[in-house]
CSV table of C-alpha atoms and ligand atoms in Angstrom, one decimal:
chain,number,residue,atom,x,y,z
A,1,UNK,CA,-4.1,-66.8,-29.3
A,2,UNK,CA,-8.0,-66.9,-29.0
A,3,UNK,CA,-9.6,-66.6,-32.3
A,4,UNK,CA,-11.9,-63.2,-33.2
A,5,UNK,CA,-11.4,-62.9,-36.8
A,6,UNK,CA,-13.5,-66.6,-37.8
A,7,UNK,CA,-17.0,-67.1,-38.0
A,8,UNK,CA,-18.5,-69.1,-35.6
A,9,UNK,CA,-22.2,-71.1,-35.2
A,10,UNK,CA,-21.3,-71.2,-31.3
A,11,UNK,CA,-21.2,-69.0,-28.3
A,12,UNK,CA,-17.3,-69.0,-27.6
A,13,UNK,CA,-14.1,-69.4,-28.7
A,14,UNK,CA,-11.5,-71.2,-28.0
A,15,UNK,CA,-8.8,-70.2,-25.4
A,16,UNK,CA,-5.7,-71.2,-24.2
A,17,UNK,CA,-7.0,-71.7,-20.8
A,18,UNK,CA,-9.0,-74.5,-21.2
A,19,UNK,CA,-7.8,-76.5,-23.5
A,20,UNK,CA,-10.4,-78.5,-25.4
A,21,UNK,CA,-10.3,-81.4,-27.8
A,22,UNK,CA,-9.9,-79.8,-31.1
A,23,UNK,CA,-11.6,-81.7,-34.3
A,24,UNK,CA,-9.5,-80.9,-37.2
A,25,UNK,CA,-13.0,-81.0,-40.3
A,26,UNK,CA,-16.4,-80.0,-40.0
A,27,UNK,CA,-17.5,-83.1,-41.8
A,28,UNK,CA,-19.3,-86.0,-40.7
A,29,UNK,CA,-16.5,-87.3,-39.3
A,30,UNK,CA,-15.1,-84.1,-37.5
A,31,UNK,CA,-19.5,-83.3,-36.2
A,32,UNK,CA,-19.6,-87.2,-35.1
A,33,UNK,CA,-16.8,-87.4,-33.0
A,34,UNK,CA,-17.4,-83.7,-31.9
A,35,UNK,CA,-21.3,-84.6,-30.7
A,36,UNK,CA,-19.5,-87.8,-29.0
A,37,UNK,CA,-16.9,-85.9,-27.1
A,38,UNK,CA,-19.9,-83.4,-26.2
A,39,UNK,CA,-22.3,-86.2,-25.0
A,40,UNK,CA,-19.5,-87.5,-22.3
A,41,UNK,CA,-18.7,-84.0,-21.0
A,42,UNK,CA,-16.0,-83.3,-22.9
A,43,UNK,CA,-15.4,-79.9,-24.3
A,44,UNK,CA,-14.4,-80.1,-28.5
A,45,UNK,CA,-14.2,-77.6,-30.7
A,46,UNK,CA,-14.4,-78.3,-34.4
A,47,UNK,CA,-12.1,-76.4,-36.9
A,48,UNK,CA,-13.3,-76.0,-40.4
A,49,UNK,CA,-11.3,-74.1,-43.4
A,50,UNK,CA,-14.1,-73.9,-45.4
A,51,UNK,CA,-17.3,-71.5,-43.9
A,52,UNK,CA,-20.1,-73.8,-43.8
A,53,UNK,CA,-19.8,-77.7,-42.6
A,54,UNK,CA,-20.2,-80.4,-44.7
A,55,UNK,CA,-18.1,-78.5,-47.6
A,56,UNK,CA,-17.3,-81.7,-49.3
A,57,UNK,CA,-20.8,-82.6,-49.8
A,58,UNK,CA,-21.6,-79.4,-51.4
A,59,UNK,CA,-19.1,-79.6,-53.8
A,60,UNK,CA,-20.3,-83.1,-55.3
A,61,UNK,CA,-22.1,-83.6,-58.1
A,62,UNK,CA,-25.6,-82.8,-58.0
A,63,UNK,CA,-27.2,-85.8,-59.3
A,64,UNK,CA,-25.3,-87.9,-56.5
A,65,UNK,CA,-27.0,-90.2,-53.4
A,66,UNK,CA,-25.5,-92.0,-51.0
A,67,UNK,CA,-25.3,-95.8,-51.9
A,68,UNK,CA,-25.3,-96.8,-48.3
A,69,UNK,CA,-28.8,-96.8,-46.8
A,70,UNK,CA,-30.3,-93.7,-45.1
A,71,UNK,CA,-30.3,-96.0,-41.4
A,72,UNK,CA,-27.0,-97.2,-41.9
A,73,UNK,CA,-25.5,-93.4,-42.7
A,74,UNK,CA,-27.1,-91.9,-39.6
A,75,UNK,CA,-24.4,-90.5,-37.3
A,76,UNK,CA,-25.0,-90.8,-33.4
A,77,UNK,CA,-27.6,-89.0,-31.9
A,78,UNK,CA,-29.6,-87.6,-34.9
A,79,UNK,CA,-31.5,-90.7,-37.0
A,80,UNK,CA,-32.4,-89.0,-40.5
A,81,UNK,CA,-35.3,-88.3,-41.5
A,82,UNK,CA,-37.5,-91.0,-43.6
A,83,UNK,CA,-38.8,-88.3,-45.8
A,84,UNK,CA,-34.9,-88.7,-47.0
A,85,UNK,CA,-35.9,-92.1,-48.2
A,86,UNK,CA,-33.6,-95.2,-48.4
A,87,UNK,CA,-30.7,-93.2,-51.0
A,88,UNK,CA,-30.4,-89.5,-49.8
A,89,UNK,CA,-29.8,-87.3,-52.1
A,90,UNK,CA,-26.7,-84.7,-52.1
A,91,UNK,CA,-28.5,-82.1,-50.8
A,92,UNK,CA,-30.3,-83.9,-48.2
A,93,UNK,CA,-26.7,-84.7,-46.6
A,94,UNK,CA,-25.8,-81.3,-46.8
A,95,UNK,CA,-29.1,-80.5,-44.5
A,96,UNK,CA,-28.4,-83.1,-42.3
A,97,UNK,CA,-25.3,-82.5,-41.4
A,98,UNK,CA,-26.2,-78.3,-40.6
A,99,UNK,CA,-29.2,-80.0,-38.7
A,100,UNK,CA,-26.9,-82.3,-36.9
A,101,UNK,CA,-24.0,-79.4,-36.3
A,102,UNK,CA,-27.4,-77.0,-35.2
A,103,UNK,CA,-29.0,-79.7,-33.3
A,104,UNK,CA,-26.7,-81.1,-30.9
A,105,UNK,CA,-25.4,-77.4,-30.6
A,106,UNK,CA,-21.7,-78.0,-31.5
A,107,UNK,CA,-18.6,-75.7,-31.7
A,108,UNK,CA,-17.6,-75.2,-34.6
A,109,UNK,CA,-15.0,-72.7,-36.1
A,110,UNK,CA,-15.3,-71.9,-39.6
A,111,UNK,CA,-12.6,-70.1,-41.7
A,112,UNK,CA,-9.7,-72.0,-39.9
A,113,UNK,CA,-7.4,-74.1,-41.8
A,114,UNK,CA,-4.8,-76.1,-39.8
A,115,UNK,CA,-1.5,-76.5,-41.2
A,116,UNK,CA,0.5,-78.0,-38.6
A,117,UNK,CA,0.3,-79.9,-35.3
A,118,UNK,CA,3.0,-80.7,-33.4
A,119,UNK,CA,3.1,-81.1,-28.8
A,120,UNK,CA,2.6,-78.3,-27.2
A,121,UNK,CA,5.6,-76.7,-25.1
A,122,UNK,CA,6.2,-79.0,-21.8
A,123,UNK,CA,4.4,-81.5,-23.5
A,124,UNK,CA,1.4,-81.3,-22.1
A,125,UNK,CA,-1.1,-81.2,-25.2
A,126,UNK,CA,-1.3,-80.4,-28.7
A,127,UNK,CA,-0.3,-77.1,-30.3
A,128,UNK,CA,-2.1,-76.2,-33.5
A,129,UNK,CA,-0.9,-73.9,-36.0
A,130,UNK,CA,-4.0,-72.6,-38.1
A,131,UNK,CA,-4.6,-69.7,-40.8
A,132,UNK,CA,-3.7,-66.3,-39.8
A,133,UNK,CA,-1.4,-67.3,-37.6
A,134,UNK,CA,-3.2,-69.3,-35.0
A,135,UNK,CA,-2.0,-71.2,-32.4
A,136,UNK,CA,-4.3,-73.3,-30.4
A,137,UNK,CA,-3.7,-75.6,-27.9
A,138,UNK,CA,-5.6,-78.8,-27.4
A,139,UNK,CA,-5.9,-81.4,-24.5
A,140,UNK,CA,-6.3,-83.7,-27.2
A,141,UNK,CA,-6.3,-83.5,-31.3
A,142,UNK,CA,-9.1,-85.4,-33.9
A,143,UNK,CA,-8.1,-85.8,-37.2
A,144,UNK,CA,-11.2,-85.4,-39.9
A,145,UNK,CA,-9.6,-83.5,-42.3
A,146,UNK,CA,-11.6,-86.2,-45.1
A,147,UNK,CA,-10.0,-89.2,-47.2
A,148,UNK,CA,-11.0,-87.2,-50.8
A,149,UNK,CA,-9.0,-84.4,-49.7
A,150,UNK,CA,-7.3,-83.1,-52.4
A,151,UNK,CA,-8.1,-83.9,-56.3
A,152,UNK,CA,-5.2,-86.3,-57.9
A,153,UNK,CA,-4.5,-86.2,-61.5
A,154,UNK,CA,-2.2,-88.7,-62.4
A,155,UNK,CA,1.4,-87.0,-63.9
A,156,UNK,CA,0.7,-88.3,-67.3
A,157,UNK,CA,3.2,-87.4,-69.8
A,158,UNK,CA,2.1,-84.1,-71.9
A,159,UNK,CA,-0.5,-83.2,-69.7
A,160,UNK,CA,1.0,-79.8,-69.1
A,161,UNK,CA,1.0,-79.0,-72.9
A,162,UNK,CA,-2.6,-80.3,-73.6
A,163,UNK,CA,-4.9,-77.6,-74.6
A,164,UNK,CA,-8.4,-79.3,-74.5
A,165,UNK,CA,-10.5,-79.2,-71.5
A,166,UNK,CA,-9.3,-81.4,-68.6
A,167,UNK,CA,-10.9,-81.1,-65.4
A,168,UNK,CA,-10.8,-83.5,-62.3
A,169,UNK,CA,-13.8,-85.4,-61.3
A,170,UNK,CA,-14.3,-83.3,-58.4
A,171,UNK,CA,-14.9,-79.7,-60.4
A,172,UNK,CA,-18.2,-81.8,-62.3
A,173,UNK,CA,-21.1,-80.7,-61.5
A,174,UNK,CA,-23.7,-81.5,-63.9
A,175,UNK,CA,-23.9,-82.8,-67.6
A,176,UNK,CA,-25.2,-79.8,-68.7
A,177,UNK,CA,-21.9,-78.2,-70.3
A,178,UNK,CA,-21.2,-81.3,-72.0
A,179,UNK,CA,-24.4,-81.6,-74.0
A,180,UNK,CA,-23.6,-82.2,-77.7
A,181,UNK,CA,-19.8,-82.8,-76.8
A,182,UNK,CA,-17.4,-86.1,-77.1
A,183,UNK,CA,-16.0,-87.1,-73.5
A,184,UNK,CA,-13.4,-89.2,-72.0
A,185,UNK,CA,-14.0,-90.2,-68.4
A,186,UNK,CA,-10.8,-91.7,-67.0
A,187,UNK,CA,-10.9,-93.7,-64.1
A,188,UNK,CA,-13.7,-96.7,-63.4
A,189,UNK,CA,-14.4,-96.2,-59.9
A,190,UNK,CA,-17.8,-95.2,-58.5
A,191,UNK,CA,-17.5,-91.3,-59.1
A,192,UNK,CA,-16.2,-91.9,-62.6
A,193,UNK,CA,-19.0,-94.6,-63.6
A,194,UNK,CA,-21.5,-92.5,-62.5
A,195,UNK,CA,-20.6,-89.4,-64.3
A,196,UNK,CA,-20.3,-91.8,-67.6
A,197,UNK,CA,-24.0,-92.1,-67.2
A,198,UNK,CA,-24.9,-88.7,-66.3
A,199,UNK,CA,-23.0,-87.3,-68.9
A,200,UNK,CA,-24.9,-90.1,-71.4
A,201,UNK,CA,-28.1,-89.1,-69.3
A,202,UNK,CA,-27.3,-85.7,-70.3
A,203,UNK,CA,-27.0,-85.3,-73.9
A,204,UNK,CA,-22.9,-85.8,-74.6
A,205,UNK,CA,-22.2,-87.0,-77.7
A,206,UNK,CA,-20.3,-89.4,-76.9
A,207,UNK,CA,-19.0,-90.7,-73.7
A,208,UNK,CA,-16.0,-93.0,-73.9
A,209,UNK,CA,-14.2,-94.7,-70.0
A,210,UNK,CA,-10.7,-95.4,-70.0
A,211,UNK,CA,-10.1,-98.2,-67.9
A,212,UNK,CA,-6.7,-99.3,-66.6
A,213,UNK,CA,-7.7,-102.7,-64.3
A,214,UNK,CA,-11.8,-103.9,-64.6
A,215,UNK,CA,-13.6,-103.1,-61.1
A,216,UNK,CA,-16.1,-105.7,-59.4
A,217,UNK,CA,-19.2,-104.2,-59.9
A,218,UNK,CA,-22.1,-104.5,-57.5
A,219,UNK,CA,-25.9,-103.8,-57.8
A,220,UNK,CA,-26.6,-101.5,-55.1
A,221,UNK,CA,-29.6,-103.7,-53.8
A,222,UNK,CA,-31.1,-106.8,-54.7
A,223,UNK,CA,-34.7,-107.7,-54.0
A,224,UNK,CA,-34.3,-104.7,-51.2
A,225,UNK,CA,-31.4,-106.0,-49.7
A,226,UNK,CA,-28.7,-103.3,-49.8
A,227,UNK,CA,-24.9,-104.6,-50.4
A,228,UNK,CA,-24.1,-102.4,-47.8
A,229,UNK,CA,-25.6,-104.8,-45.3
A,230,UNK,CA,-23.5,-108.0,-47.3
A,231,UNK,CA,-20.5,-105.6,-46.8
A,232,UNK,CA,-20.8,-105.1,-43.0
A,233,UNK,CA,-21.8,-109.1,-42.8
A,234,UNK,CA,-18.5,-109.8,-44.3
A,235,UNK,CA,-16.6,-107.4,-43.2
A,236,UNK,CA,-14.8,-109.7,-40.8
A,237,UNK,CA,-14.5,-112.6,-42.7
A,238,UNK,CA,-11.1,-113.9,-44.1
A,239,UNK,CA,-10.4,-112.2,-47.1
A,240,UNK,CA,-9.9,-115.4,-49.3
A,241,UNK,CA,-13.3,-116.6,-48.2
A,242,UNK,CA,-15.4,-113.4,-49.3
A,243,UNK,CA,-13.3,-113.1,-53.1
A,244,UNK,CA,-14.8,-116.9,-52.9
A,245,UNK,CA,-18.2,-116.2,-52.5
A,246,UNK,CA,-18.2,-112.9,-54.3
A,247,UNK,CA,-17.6,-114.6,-57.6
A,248,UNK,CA,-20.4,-116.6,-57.8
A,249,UNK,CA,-22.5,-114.0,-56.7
A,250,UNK,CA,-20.9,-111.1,-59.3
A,251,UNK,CA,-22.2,-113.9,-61.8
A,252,UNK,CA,-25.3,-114.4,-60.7
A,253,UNK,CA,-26.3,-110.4,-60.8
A,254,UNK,CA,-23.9,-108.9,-62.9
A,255,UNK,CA,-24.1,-109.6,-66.5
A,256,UNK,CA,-20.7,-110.4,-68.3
A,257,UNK,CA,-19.3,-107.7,-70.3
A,258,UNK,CA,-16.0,-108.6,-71.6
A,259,UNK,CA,-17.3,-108.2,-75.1
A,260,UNK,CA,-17.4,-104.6,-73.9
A,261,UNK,CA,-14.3,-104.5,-72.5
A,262,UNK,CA,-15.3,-104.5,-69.2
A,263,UNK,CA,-14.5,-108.3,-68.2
A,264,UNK,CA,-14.5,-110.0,-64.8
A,265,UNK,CA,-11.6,-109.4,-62.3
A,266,UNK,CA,-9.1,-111.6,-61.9
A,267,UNK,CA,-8.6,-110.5,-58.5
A,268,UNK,CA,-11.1,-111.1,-55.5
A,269,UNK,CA,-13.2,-108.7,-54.2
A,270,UNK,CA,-12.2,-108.5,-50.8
A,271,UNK,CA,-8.3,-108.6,-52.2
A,272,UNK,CA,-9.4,-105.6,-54.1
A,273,UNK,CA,-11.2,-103.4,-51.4
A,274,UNK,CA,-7.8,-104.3,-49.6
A,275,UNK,CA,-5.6,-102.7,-51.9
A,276,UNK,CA,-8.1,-99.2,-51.7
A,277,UNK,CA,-10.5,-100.0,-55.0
A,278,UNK,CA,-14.0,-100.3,-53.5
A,279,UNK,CA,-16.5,-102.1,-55.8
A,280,UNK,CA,-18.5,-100.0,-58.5
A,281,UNK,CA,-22.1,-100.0,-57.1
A,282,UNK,CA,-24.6,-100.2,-60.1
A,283,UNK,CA,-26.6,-97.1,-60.4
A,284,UNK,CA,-26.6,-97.5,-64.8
A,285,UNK,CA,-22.8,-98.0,-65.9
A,286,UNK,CA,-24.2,-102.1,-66.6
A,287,UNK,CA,-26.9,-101.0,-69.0
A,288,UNK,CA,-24.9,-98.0,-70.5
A,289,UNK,CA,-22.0,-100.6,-71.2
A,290,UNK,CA,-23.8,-102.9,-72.1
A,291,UNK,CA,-26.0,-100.9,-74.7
A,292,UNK,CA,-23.0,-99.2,-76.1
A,293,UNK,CA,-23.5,-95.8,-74.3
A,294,UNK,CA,-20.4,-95.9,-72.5
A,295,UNK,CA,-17.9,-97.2,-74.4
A,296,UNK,CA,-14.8,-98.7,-72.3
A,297,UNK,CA,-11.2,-97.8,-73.8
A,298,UNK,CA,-7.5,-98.7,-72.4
A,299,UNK,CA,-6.1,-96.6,-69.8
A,300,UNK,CA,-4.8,-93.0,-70.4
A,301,UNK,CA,-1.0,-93.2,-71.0
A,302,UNK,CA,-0.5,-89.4,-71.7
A,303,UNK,CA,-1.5,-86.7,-74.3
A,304,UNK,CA,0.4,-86.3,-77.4
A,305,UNK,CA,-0.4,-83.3,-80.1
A,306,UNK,CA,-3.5,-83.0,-78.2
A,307,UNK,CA,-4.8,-86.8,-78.3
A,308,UNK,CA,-4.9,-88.8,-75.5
A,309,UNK,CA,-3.0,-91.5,-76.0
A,310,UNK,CA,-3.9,-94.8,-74.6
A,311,UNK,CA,-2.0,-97.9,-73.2
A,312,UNK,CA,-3.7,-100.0,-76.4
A,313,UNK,CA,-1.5,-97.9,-78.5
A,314,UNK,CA,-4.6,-96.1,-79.9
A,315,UNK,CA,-4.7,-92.0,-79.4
A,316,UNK,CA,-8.4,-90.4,-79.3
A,317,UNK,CA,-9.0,-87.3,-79.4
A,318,UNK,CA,-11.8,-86.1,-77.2
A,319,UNK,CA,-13.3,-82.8,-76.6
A,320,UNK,CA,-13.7,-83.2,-72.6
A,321,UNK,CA,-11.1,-85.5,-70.2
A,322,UNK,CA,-12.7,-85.7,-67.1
A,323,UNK,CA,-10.3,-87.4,-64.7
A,324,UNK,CA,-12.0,-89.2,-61.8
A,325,UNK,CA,-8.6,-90.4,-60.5
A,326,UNK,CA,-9.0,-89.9,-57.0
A,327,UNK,CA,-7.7,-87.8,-54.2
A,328,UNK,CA,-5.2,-87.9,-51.6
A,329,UNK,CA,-5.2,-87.6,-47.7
A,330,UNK,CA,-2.7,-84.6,-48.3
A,331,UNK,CA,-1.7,-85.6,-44.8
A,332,UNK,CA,1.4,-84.7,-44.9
A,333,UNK,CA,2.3,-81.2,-44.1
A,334,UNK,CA,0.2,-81.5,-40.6
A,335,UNK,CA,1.1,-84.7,-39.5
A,336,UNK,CA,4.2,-85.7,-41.1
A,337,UNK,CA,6.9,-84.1,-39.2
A,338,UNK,CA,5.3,-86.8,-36.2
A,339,UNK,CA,5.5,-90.0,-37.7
A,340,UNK,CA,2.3,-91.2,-37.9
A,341,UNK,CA,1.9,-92.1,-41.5
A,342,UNK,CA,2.3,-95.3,-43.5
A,343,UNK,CA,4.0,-96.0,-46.8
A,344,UNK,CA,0.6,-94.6,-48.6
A,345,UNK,CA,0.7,-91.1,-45.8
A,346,UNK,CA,-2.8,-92.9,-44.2
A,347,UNK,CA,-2.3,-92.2,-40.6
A,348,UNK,CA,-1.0,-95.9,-39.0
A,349,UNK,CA,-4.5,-96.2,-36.3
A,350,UNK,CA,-7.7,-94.9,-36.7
A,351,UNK,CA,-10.4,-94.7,-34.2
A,352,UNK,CA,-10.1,-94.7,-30.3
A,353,UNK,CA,-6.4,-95.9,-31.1
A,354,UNK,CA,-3.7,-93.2,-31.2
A,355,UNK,CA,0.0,-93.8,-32.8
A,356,UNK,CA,2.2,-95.1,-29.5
A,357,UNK,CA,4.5,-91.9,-30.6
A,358,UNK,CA,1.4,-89.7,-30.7
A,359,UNK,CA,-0.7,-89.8,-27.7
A,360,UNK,CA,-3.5,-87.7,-27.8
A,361,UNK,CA,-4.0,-87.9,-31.4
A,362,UNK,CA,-6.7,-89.4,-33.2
A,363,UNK,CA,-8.2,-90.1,-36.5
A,364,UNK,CA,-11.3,-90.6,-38.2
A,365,UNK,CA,-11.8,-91.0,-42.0
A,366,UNK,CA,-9.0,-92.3,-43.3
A,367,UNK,CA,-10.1,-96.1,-44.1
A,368,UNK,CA,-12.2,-97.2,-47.5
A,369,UNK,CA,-14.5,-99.9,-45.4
A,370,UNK,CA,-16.6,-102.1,-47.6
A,371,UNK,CA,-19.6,-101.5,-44.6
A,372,UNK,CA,-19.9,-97.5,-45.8
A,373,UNK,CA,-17.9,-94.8,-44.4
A,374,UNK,CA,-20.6,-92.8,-42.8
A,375,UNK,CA,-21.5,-96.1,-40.5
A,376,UNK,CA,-17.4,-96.3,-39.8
A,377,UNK,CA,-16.9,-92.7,-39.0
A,378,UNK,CA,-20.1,-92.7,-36.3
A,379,UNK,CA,-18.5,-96.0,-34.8
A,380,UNK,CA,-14.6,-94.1,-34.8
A,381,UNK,CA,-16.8,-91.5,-33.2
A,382,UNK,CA,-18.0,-93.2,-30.1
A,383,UNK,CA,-14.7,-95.3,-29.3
A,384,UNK,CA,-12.4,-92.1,-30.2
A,385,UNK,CA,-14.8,-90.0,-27.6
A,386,UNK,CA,-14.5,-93.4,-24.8
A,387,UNK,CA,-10.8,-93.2,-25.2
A,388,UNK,CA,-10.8,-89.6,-24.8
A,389,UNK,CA,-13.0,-89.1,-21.6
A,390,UNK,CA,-11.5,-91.7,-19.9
A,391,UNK,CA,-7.8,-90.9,-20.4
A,392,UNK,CA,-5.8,-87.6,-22.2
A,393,UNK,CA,-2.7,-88.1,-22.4
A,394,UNK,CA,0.7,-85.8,-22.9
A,395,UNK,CA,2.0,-86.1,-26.5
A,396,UNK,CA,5.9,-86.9,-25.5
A,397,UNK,CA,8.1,-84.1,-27.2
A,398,UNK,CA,10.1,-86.0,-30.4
B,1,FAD,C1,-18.5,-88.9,-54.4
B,1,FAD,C2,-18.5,-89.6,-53.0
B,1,FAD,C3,-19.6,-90.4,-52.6
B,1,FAD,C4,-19.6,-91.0,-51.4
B,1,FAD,N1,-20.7,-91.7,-51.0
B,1,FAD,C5,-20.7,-92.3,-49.8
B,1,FAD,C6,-21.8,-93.1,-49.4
B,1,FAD,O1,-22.8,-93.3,-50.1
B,1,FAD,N2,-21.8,-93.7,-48.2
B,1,FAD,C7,-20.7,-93.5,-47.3
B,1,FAD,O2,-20.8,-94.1,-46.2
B,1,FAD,N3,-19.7,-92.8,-47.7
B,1,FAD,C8,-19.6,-92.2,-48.9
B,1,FAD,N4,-18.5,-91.5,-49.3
B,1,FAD,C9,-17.3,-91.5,-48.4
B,1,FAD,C10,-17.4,-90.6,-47.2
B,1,FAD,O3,-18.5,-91.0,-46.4
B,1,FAD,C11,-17.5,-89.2,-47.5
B,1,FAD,O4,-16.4,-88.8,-48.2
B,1,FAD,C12,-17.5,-88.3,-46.2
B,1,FAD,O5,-17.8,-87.0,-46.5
B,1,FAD,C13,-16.3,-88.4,-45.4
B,1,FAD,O6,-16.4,-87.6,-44.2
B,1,FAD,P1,-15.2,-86.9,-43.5
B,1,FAD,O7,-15.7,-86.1,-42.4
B,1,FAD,O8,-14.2,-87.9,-43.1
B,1,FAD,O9,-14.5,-86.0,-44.6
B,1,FAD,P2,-15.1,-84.8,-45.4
B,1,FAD,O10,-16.5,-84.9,-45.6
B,1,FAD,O11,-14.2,-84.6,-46.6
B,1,FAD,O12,-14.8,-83.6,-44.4
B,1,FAD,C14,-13.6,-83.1,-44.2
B,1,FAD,C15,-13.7,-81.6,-43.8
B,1,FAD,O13,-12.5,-81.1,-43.3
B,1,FAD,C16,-12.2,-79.8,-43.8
B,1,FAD,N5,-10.8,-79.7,-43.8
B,1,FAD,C17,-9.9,-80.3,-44.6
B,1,FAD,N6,-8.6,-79.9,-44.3
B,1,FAD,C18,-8.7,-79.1,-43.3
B,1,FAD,C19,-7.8,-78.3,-42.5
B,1,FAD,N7,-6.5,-78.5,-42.7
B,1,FAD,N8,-8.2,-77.5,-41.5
B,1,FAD,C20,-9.6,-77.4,-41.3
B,1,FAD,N9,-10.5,-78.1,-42.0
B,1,FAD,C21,-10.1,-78.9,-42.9
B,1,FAD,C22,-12.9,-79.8,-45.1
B,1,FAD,O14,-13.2,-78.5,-45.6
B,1,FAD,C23,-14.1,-80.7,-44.9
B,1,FAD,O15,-15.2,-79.9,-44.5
B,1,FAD,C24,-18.5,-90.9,-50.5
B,1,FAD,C25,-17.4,-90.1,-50.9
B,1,FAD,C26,-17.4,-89.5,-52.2
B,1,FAD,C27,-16.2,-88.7,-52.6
């Protein structure tokens, strides 16, 4: 069914007849490996449920910049511009990526949400089942649907029957309706450090970080050399040999705050990027710790008569709990049914590999990489668009 209802930046729309490779997120992922498949002559069409690209990045916090360098975050075929300087700013992302979709003139489809993917009759493709109905058939399917796809608050005990405010990480905006008020940030990753120090920055009361397991921190440069580039130098190192030179290192530039509660991991670095918990990069949490700004509490066990009650035994009773407890994939419902999930529902390949059980069907996004996601996701793009142009195959019918 060929789609009139959905907006659309682009001259056509999407038939049956010939079959393009549809990107599943108008993110930079989705735009990358859409400008990729362009530049070797293949056809993609990007579907976004949202009605603008880069929806994510609106919806961040305003004060945030991306802590991998401007050079390192450009996607392939549009370098941003310096006046972006080294950390770009929210906004500046956004732009980019509507100057990148505009520039290299890509399809995109806006207002489409896809549900489900599953072969297409005769096996020959991909059949997509999108919003209103849809049902679009693909040569070939990309994945980009984001890896902070849907906000996760953990199932704590009394949540449901707590009355003060509790929002997830992702609904903050600003500090400016926390002025003058007592908040507990839960979660010590880098979206909840940083909103401890806006919200510190801004005027709260009090700002207090519940902490289940200390993070490495990072600073995000030293002596202008970003940790981005240390993390793409050791990226392919063994892990045992990077948490043994990230120790002396943390030591070196990070000062120790046990007293605050906040003392050095007991597990690597690398060990920890591997189980999914990137390090903290600096951007204030050190100096708010360490000056008593932020102060660091136990975990959040559940709420009880309206307190939070923590894993130290001790119940606090703030008047914000802002949970930056992550998202999930929320890969589920479209790719499930296939088999192409692990334990954790990331898909089981990423980049110009597709599952054996899945040919035809790629993904981009769904790793943490200590080298920056933006630099991954241009680099999925390229070898996802090689694998494509040179060979589409037939999903086999399960
Ligand atoms: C707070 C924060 C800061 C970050 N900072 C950095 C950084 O500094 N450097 C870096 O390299 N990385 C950073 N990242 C990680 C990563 O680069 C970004 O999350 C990036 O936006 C991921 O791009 P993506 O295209 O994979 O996913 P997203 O940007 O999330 O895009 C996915 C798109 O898919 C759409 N979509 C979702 N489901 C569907 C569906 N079913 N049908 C159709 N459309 C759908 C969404 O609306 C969205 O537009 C950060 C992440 C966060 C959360």
């Amino acid at each position: 069914m060929a789609d009139t209802t959905a907006s659309t930046t682009s001259r056509t729309v999407p038939s049956h007849e010939d079959r393009p490779v549809y990107v599943i997120g108008g993110g930079p992922g989705g735009l990358a490996a859409a400008y990729a498949l362009r530049a070797r002559g293949v056809r993609a069409v990007v579907l976004e449920k949202s009605d603008q690209v880069g929806a994510s990045w609106r919806n961040h916090y305003d004060r945030l910049h991306l802590h991998t360098t401007r050079r390192l975050s450009a996607l392939p075929g549009l370098s941003m511009p310096r006046s972006f300087g080294r950390w770009v700013a929210r906004d500046n992302v956004v732009r980019y990526l509507e100057k990148y979709a505009e520039h290299h003139g890509l399809e995109i489809v806006t207002g489409v949400e896809v549900s489900r993917i599953e072969p297409a009759p005769g096996g020959d493709g991909w059949l997509l089942h999108a919003t209103g109905g849809r049902e679009l058939t693909g040569s070939a399917v990309v994945v980009a649907t984001g890896f902070n796809h849907t906000p996760r608050i953990p199932d704590w005990s009394g949540r449901d029957g707590y009355t003060g405010t509790l929002l997830h990480a992702g609904e903050y905006r600003n500090p400016a309706p926390y002025a003058g008020r007592d908040v507990l940030v839960v979660g010590v990753g880098n979206t909840g450090a940083e909103i401890a120090v806006d919200l510190v920055e801004g005027g709260a009361s009090r700002v207090r970080l519940s902490v289940r397991t200390a993070p490495h921190i990072v600073r995000r440069s030293t002596a202008g050399w970003a940790a981005q580039f240390t993390g793409i130098a050791v990226r392919r190192l063994p892990v045992r040999l990077v948490d043994a030179l990230a120790g002396p290192m943390a030591k070196l530039s990070v000062p120790d705050l046990s007293a605050q509660g906040l003392p050095r991991p007991s597990t690597g670095l690398y060990s920890r990027v591997n189980e999914g918990a990137i390090p903290v990069q600096d951007v204030g949490i050190i100096d708010a710790v360490r000056k008593g700004k932020v102060e660091v509490v136990a975990a959040v066990e559940g709420f009880e008569d309206d307190k939070a009650v923590l894993a130290d035994g001790s119940r606090i009773d703030p008047d914000v709990v802002i949970a930056a407890t992550g998202y999930s994939r929320a890969l589920e419902g479209m790719v499930g049914h296939l088999d192409v999930l692990d334990g954790r529902g990331r898909p089981v390949v990423h980049g110009g590999r597709s599952p054996r059980n899945a040919p035809g069907l790629y993904f981009t996004g769904f790793t943490n990489p200590i080298s920056g996601m933006f630099r991954e996701l241009a680099l999925d793009a390229e070898k996802i668009a090689k694998t494509i142009s040179h060979h589409t195959p037939s999903p086999t019918p399960r």
